[in-house]
Coordinates of C-alpha atoms in Angstrom, one line a residue:
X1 CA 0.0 0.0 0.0
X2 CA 2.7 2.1 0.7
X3 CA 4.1 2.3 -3.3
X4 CA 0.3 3.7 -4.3
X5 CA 0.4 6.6 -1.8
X6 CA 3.1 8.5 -3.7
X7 CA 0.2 10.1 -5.4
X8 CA -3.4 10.6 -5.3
X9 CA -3.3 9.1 -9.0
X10 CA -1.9 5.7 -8.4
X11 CA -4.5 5.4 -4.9
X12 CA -7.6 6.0 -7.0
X13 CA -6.2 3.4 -9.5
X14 CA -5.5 0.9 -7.0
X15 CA -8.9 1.7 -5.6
X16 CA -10.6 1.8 -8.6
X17 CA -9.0 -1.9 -9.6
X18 CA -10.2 -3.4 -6.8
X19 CA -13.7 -2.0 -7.2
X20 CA -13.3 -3.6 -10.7
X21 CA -11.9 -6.9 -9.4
X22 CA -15.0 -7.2 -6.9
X23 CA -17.3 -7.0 -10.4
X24 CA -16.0 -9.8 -11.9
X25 CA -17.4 -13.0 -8.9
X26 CA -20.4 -11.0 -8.8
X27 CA -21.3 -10.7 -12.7
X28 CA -20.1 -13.9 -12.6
X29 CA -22.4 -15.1 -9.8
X30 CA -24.6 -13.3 -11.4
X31 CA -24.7 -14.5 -15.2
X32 CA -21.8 -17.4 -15.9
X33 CA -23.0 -17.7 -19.6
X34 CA -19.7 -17.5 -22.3
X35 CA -22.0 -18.2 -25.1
X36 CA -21.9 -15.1 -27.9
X37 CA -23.4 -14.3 -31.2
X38 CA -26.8 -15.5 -31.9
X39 CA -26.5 -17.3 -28.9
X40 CA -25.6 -14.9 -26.5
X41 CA -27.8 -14.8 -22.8
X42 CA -27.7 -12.2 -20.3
X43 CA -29.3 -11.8 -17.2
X44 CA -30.6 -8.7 -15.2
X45 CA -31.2 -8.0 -12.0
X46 CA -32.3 -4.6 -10.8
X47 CA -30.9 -3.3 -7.9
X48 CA -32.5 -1.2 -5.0
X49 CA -35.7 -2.2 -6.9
X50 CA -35.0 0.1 -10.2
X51 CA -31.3 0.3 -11.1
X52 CA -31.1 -2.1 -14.2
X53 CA -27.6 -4.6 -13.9
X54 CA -27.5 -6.5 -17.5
X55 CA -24.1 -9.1 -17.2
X56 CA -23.1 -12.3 -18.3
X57 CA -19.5 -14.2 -18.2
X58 CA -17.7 -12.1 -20.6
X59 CA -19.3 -8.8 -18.9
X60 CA -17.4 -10.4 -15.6
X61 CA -13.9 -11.0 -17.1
X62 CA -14.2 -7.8 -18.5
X63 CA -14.0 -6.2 -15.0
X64 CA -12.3 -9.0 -13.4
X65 CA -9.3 -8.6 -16.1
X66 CA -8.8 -4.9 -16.4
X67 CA -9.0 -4.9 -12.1
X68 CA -6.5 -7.6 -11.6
X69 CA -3.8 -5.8 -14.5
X70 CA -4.7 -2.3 -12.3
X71 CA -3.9 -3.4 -8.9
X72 CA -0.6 -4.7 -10.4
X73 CA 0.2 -1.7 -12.3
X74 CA -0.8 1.4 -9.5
X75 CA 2.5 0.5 -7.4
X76 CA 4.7 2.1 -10.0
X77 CA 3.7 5.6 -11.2
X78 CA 4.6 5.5 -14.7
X79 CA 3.1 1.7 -14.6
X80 CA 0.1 3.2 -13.2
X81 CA -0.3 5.9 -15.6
X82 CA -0.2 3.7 -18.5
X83 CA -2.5 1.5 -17.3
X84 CA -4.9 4.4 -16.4
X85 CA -5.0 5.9 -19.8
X86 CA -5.0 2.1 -21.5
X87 CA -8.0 1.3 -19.8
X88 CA -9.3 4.2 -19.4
X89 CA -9.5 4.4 -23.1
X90 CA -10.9 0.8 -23.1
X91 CA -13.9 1.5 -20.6
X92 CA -15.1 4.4 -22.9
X93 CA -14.6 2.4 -25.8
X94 CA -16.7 -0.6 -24.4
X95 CA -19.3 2.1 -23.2
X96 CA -19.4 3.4 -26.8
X97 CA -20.2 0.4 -28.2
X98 CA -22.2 -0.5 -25.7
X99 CA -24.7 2.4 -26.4
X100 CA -24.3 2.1 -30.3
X101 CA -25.3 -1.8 -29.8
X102 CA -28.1 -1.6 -27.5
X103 CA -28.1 -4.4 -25.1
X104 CA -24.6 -6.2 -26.0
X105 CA -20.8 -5.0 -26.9
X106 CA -19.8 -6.7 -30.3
X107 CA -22.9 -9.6 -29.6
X108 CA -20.2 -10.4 -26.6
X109 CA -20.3 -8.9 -23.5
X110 CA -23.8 -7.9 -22.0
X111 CA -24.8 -4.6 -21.1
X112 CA -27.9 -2.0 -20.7
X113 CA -27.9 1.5 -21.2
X114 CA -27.4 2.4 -17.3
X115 CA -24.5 0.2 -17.3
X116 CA -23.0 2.1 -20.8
X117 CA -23.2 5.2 -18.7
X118 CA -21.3 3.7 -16.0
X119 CA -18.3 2.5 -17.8
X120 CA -18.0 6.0 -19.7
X121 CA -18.0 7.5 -15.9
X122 CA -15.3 4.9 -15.2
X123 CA -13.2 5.5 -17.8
X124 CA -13.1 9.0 -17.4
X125 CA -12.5 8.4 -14.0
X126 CA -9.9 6.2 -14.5
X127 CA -8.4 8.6 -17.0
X128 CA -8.4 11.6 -14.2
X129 CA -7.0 9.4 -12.2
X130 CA -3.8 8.5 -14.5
X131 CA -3.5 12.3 -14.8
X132 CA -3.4 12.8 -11.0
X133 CA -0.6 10.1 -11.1
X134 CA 1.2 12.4 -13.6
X135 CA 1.2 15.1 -11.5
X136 CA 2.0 13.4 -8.4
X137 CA 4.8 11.8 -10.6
X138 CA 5.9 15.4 -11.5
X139 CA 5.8 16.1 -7.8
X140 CA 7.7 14.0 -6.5
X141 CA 10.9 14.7 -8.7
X142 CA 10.7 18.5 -7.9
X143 CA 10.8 17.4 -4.4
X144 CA 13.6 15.4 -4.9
X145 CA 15.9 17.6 -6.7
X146 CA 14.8 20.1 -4.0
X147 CA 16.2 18.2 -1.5
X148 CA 19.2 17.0 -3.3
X149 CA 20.3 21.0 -4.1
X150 CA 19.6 21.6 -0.6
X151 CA 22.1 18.7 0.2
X152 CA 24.5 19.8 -2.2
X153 CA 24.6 23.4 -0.6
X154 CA 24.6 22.7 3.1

Protein backbone atom coordinates (compact mmCIF):
# COMPACT_ATOMS: atom_id res chain seq x y z
CA UNK A 1 0.00 0.00 0.00
CA UNK A 2 2.67 2.07 0.68
CA UNK A 3 4.10 2.33 -3.27
CA UNK A 4 0.30 3.68 -4.31
CA UNK A 5 0.44 6.57 -1.78
CA UNK A 6 3.10 8.51 -3.71
CA UNK A 7 0.19 10.11 -5.42
CA UNK A 8 -3.42 10.59 -5.27
CA UNK A 9 -3.30 9.06 -9.03
CA UNK A 10 -1.92 5.70 -8.37
CA UNK A 11 -4.45 5.37 -4.86
CA UNK A 12 -7.57 5.97 -6.97
CA UNK A 13 -6.18 3.43 -9.55
CA UNK A 14 -5.51 0.94 -6.95
CA UNK A 15 -8.89 1.70 -5.55
CA UNK A 16 -10.58 1.82 -8.63
CA UNK A 17 -9.00 -1.91 -9.60
CA UNK A 18 -10.16 -3.45 -6.81
CA UNK A 19 -13.71 -1.96 -7.20
CA UNK A 20 -13.34 -3.55 -10.70
CA UNK A 21 -11.91 -6.94 -9.42
CA UNK A 22 -15.00 -7.25 -6.88
CA UNK A 23 -17.31 -7.03 -10.36
CA UNK A 24 -16.00 -9.78 -11.89
CA UNK A 25 -17.41 -13.02 -8.94
CA UNK A 26 -20.37 -11.05 -8.75
CA UNK A 27 -21.27 -10.68 -12.66
CA UNK A 28 -20.09 -13.88 -12.58
CA UNK A 29 -22.40 -15.13 -9.80
CA UNK A 30 -24.62 -13.28 -11.43
CA UNK A 31 -24.65 -14.50 -15.16
CA UNK A 32 -21.78 -17.37 -15.90
CA UNK A 33 -23.04 -17.75 -19.62
CA UNK A 34 -19.68 -17.51 -22.26
CA UNK A 35 -21.95 -18.16 -25.13
CA UNK A 36 -21.94 -15.14 -27.87
CA UNK A 37 -23.40 -14.32 -31.20
CA UNK A 38 -26.76 -15.46 -31.94
CA UNK A 39 -26.45 -17.33 -28.85
CA UNK A 40 -25.57 -14.89 -26.51
CA UNK A 41 -27.78 -14.82 -22.79
CA UNK A 42 -27.73 -12.23 -20.27
CA UNK A 43 -29.28 -11.79 -17.16
CA UNK A 44 -30.56 -8.67 -15.23
CA UNK A 45 -31.20 -7.99 -12.03
CA UNK A 46 -32.28 -4.62 -10.78
CA UNK A 47 -30.86 -3.27 -7.93
CA UNK A 48 -32.49 -1.16 -4.98
CA UNK A 49 -35.71 -2.17 -6.89
CA UNK A 50 -35.00 0.12 -10.20
CA UNK A 51 -31.32 0.32 -11.09
CA UNK A 52 -31.13 -2.08 -14.18
CA UNK A 53 -27.63 -4.65 -13.87
CA UNK A 54 -27.52 -6.49 -17.49
CA UNK A 55 -24.12 -9.06 -17.16
CA UNK A 56 -23.09 -12.31 -18.32
CA UNK A 57 -19.53 -14.16 -18.18
CA UNK A 58 -17.75 -12.10 -20.56
CA UNK A 59 -19.32 -8.83 -18.94
CA UNK A 60 -17.43 -10.36 -15.59
CA UNK A 61 -13.87 -10.96 -17.13
CA UNK A 62 -14.20 -7.84 -18.54
CA UNK A 63 -14.03 -6.22 -14.96
CA UNK A 64 -12.29 -8.96 -13.41
CA UNK A 65 -9.26 -8.60 -16.13
CA UNK A 66 -8.75 -4.89 -16.44
CA UNK A 67 -9.00 -4.90 -12.09
CA UNK A 68 -6.47 -7.57 -11.56
CA UNK A 69 -3.83 -5.83 -14.46
CA UNK A 70 -4.73 -2.31 -12.26
CA UNK A 71 -3.89 -3.45 -8.92
CA UNK A 72 -0.60 -4.71 -10.40
CA UNK A 73 0.23 -1.72 -12.26
CA UNK A 74 -0.84 1.37 -9.47
CA UNK A 75 2.52 0.47 -7.36
CA UNK A 76 4.72 2.07 -10.00
CA UNK A 77 3.73 5.61 -11.24
CA UNK A 78 4.64 5.51 -14.72
CA UNK A 79 3.06 1.73 -14.64
CA UNK A 80 0.13 3.22 -13.17
CA UNK A 81 -0.26 5.95 -15.58
CA UNK A 82 -0.20 3.70 -18.50
CA UNK A 83 -2.47 1.53 -17.27
CA UNK A 84 -4.90 4.38 -16.37
CA UNK A 85 -5.05 5.94 -19.80
CA UNK A 86 -5.02 2.15 -21.53
CA UNK A 87 -8.05 1.31 -19.79
CA UNK A 88 -9.34 4.22 -19.39
CA UNK A 89 -9.51 4.39 -23.12
CA UNK A 90 -10.89 0.76 -23.12
CA UNK A 91 -13.92 1.55 -20.59
CA UNK A 92 -15.13 4.38 -22.92
CA UNK A 93 -14.55 2.37 -25.81
CA UNK A 94 -16.70 -0.64 -24.36
CA UNK A 95 -19.33 2.10 -23.22
CA UNK A 96 -19.42 3.37 -26.82
CA UNK A 97 -20.19 0.43 -28.17
CA UNK A 98 -22.23 -0.48 -25.69
CA UNK A 99 -24.72 2.41 -26.40
CA UNK A 100 -24.31 2.08 -30.27
CA UNK A 101 -25.29 -1.77 -29.79
CA UNK A 102 -28.09 -1.62 -27.55
CA UNK A 103 -28.07 -4.42 -25.13
CA UNK A 104 -24.60 -6.19 -25.96
CA UNK A 105 -20.76 -5.02 -26.91
CA UNK A 106 -19.78 -6.69 -30.30
CA UNK A 107 -22.91 -9.61 -29.59
CA UNK A 108 -20.18 -10.39 -26.58
CA UNK A 109 -20.31 -8.89 -23.46
CA UNK A 110 -23.77 -7.94 -22.03
CA UNK A 111 -24.83 -4.65 -21.11
CA UNK A 112 -27.85 -1.98 -20.65
CA UNK A 113 -27.95 1.50 -21.18
CA UNK A 114 -27.36 2.41 -17.28
CA UNK A 115 -24.50 0.20 -17.27
CA UNK A 116 -23.01 2.12 -20.75
CA UNK A 117 -23.21 5.20 -18.68
CA UNK A 118 -21.26 3.74 -16.04
CA UNK A 119 -18.32 2.46 -17.80
CA UNK A 120 -18.03 5.99 -19.73
CA UNK A 121 -18.02 7.48 -15.95
CA UNK A 122 -15.25 4.93 -15.16
CA UNK A 123 -13.22 5.51 -17.77
CA UNK A 124 -13.06 9.03 -17.36
CA UNK A 125 -12.54 8.42 -14.04
CA UNK A 126 -9.85 6.21 -14.52
CA UNK A 127 -8.43 8.57 -16.97
CA UNK A 128 -8.44 11.60 -14.16
CA UNK A 129 -7.00 9.42 -12.25
CA UNK A 130 -3.78 8.55 -14.53
CA UNK A 131 -3.49 12.30 -14.75
CA UNK A 132 -3.39 12.83 -10.97
CA UNK A 133 -0.61 10.11 -11.12
CA UNK A 134 1.20 12.35 -13.65
CA UNK A 135 1.21 15.06 -11.54
CA UNK A 136 2.03 13.41 -8.35
CA UNK A 137 4.83 11.75 -10.58
CA UNK A 138 5.95 15.35 -11.53
CA UNK A 139 5.81 16.14 -7.75
CA UNK A 140 7.67 13.96 -6.52
CA UNK A 141 10.94 14.71 -8.72
CA UNK A 142 10.71 18.50 -7.89
CA UNK A 143 10.83 17.44 -4.43
CA UNK A 144 13.65 15.37 -4.85
CA UNK A 145 15.93 17.55 -6.75
CA UNK A 146 14.83 20.08 -3.97
CA UNK A 147 16.15 18.21 -1.50
CA UNK A 148 19.23 16.99 -3.33
CA UNK A 149 20.32 20.98 -4.09
CA UNK A 150 19.58 21.64 -0.64
CA UNK A 151 22.14 18.74 0.19
CA UNK A 152 24.55 19.76 -2.15
CA UNK A 153 24.56 23.36 -0.59
CA UNK A 154 24.61 22.68 3.12
Amino acid sequence: LADVRRSPGQLLLLLMSLWFVSNGPVAFAMCPSFSFGSHMTSCTVLVFGFIPVTVNGWHALFHFVTGIAGVFFARRPRAAFGYGIGCGWFYLLVAGLGLAGGDNVLHFMAVDTFGNWIHAAEGGLVITAAALTSFGAAREITRRAVGAARAGHA
